[in-house]
mmCIF file of C-alpha atoms in Angstrom:
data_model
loop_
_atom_site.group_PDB
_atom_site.id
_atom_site.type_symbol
_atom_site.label_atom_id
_atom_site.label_comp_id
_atom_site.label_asym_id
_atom_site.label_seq_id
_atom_site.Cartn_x
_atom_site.Cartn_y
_atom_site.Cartn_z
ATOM 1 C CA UNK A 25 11.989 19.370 21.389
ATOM 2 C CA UNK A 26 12.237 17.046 22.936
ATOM 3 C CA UNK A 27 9.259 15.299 22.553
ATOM 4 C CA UNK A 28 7.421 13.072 25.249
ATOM 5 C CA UNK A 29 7.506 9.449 25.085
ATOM 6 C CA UNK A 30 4.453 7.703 23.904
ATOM 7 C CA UNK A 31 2.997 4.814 25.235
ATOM 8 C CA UNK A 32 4.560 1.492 25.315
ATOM 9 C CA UNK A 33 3.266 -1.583 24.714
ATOM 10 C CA UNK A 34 4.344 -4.669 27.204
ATOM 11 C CA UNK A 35 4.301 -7.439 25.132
ATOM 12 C CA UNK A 36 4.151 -10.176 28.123
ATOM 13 C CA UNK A 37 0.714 -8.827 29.340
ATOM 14 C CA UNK A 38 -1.009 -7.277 26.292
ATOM 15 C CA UNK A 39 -3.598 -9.148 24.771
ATOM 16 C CA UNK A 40 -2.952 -11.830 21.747
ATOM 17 C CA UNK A 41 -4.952 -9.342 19.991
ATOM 18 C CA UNK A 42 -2.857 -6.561 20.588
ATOM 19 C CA UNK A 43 -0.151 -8.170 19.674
ATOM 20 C CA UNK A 44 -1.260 -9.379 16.485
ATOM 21 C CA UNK A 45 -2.746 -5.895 16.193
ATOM 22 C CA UNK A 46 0.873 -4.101 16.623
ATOM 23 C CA UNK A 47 2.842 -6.772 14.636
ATOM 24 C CA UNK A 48 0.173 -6.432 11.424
ATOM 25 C CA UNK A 49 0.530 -3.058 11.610
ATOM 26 C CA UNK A 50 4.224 -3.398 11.290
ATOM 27 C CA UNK A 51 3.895 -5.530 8.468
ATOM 28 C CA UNK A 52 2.559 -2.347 6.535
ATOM 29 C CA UNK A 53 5.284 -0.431 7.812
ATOM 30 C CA UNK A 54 8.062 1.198 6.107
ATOM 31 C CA UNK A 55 10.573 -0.093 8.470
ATOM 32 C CA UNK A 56 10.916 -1.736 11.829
ATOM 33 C CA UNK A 57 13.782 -1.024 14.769
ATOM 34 C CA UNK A 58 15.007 -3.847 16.986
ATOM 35 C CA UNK A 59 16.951 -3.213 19.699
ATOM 36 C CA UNK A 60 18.062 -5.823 22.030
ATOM 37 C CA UNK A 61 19.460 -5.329 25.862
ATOM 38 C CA UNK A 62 21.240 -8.149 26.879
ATOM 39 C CA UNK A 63 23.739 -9.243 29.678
ATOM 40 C CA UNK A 64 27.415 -7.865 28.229
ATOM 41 C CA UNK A 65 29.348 -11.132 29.372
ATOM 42 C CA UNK A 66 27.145 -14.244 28.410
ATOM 43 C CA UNK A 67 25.155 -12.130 25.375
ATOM 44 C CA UNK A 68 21.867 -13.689 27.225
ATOM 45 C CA UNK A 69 18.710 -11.994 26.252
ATOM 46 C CA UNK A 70 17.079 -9.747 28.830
ATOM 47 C CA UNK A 71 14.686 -7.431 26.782
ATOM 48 C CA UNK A 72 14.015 -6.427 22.924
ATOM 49 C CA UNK A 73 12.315 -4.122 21.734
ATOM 50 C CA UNK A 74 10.368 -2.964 18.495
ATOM 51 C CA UNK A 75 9.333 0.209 17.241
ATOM 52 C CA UNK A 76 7.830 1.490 13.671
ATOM 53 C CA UNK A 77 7.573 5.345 12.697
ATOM 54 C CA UNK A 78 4.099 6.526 14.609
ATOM 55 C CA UNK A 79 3.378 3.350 16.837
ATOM 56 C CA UNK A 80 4.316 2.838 20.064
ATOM 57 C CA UNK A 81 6.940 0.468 20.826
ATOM 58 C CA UNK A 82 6.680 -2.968 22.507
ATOM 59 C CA UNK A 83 8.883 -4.769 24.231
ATOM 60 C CA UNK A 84 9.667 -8.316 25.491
ATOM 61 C CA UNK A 85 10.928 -9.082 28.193
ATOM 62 C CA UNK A 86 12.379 -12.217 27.518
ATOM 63 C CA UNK A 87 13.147 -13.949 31.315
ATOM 64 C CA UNK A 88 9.949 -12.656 32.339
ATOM 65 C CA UNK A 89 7.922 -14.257 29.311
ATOM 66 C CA UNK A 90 9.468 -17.949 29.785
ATOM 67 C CA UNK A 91 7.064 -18.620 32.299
ATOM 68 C CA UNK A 92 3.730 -17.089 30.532
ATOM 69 C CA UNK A 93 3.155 -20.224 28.364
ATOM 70 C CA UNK A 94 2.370 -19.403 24.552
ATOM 71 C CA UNK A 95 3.673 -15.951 24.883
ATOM 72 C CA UNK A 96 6.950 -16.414 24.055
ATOM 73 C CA UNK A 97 6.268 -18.248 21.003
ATOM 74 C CA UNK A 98 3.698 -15.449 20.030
ATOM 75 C CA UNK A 99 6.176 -13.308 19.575
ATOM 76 C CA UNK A 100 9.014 -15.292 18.063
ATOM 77 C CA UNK A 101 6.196 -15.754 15.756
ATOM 78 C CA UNK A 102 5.509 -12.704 14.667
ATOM 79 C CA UNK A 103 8.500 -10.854 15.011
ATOM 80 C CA UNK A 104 9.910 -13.649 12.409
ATOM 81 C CA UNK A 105 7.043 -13.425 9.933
ATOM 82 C CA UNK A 106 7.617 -9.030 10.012
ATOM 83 C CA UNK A 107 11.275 -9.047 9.775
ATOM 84 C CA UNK A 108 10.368 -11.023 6.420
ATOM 85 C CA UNK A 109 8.117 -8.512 4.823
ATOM 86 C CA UNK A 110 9.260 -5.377 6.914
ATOM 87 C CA UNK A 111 12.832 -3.729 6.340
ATOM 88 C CA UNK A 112 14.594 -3.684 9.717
ATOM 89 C CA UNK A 113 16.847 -1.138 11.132
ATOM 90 C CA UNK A 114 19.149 -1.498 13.986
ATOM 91 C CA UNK A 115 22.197 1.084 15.432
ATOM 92 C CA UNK A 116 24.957 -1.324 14.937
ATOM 93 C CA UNK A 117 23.187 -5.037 14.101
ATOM 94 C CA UNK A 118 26.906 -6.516 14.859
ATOM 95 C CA UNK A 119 26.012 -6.270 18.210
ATOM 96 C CA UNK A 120 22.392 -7.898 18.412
ATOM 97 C CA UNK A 121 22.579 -10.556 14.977
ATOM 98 C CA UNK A 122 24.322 -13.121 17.360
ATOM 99 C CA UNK A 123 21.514 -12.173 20.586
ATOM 100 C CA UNK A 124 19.139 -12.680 17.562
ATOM 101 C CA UNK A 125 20.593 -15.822 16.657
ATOM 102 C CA UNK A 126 21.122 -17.795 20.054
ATOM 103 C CA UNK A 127 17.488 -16.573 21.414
ATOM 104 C CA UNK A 128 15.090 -16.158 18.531
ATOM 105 C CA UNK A 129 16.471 -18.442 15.741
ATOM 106 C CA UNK A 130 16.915 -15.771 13.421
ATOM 107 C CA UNK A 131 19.355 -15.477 10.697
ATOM 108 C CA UNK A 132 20.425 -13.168 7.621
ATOM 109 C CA UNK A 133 18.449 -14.621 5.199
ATOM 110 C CA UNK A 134 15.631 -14.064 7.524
ATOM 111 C CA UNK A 135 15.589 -10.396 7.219
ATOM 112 C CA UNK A 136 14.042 -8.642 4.117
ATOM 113 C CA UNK A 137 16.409 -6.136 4.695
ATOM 114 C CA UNK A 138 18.677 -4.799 7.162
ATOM 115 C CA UNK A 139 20.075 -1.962 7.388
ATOM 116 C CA UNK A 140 22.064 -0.380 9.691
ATOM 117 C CA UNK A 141 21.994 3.628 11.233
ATOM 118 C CA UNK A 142 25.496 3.313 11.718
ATOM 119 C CA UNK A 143 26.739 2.508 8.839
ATOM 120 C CA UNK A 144 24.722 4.745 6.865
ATOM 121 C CA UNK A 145 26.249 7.862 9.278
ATOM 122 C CA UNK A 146 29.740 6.211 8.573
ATOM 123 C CA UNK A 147 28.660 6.263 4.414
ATOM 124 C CA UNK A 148 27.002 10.029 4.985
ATOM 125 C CA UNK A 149 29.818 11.321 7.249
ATOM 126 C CA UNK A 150 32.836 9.700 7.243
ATOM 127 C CA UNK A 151 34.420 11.995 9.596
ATOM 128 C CA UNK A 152 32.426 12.548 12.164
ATOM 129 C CA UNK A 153 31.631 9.712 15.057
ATOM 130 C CA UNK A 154 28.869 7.211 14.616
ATOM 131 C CA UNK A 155 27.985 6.388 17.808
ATOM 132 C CA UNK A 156 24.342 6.322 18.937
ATOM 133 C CA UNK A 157 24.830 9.328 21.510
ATOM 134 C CA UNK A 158 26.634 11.665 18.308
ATOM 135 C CA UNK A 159 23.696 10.753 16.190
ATOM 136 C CA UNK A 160 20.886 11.175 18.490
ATOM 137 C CA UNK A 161 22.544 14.547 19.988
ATOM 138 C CA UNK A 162 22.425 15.758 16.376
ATOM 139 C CA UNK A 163 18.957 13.714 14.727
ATOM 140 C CA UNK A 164 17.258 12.586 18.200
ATOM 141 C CA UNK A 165 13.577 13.963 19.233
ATOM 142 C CA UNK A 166 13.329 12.463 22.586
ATOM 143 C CA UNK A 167 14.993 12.820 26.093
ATOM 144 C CA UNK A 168 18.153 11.156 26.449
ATOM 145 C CA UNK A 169 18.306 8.048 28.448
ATOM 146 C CA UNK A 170 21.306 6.677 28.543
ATOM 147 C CA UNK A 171 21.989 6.847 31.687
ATOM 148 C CA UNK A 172 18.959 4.770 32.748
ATOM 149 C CA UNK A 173 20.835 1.348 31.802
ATOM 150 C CA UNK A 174 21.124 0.045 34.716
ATOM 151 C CA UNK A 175 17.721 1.745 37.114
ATOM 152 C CA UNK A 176 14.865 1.954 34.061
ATOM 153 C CA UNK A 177 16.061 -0.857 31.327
ATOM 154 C CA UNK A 178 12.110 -0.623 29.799
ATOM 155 C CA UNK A 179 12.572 3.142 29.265
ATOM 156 C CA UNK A 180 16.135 3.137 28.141
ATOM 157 C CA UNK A 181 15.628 0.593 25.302
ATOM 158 C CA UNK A 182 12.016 2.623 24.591
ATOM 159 C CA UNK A 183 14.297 5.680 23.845
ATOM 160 C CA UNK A 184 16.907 3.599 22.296
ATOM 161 C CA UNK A 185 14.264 2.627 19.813
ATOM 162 C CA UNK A 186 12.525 6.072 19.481
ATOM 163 C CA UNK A 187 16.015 8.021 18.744
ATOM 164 C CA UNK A 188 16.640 4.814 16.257
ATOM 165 C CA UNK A 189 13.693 5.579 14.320
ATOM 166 C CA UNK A 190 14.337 9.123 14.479
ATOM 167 C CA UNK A 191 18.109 8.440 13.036
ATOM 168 C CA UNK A 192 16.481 6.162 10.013
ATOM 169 C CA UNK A 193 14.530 8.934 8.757
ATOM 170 C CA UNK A 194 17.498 11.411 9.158
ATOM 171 C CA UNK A 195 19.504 9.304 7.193
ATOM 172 C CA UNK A 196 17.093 8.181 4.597
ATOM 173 C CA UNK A 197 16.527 12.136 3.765
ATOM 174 C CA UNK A 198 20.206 12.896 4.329
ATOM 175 C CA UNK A 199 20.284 9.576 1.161
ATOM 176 C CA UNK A 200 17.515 11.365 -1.003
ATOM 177 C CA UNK A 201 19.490 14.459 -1.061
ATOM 178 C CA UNK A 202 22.861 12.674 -2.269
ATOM 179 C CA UNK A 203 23.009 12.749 -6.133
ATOM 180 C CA UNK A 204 25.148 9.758 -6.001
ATOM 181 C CA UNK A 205 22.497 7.430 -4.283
ATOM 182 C CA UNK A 206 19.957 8.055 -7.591
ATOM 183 C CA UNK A 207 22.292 5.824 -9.853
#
């Protein structure tokens, strides 16, 4: 521990057939993460990224990609058709349903599923804090990057997504291990 960061995937420069590539992949997937960075005051998109357990994850950079013609709607493409087949996970999806809204036309009934690290630590613990930082100081494998907000936005939203995924399988074994959640 921790464990090194993996390669990323920019999804503004890849290939079409790398992105198809990662997105059918995380069609098969057990789950996918979204996390969304976006400007506090005006909720406007600035980057969003994906990440399934033992891929790397790829982001968008969404001011960037406006001016690479199809690219954008590449994307919006794909990441609609996976969050249909693919359960998604967020760390509080209060925060980035209405980002996902106003910039990529998604709604609820969009999702398969979507669940919510969060409020599964909230169910699981009740009386401990569910913030990101208590749950990835306790489930995490990566190095912490908070702290990068504002100088390395592509590597604090990688380990944003990385601790996520980390935090979904915590909580799914924490689940398997609660007699109550067999009923």
């Amino acid at each position: 521990w921790p464990k090194p960061f993996p390669s990323r995937i920019d999804a503004n420069t890849c290939s079409y057939e790398q992105l198809a590539d990662w997105f059918t992949e995380a069609g098969r997937a057990p789950f996918m993460v979204i996390d969304t960075e976006y400007d506090q005051d005006t909720r406007d998109l600035v980057l969003i990224g994906l990440g399934v357990p033992g891929k790397p994850v790829i982001q968008y950079h969404w001011f960037t990609g406006a001016t690479q013609g199809g690219r954008r709607t590449d994307f919006l493409y794909w990441l609609r058709e996976t969050v249909r087949v693919t359960p998604s996970v967020f760390q509080n999806v209060l925060a980035d349903m209405p980002v996902l809204r106003k910039h990529c036309n998604l709604e609820w009934s969009d999702f398969k599923r979507v669940d919510d690290t969060m409020q599964a630590h909230a169910v699981l613990w009740c009386e401990l804090p569910h913030s990101f930082e208590f749950q990835a100081s306790i489930d995490g494998q990566y190095p912490k990057v908070k702290h990068l907000a504002g100088s390395d936005p592509d590597l604090y939203n990688e380990g944003d997504v990385l601790d996520t995924i980390s935090l979904w399988e915590a909580r799914l074994a924490e689940f398997s291990r609660d007699p109550a959640s067999r009923r």
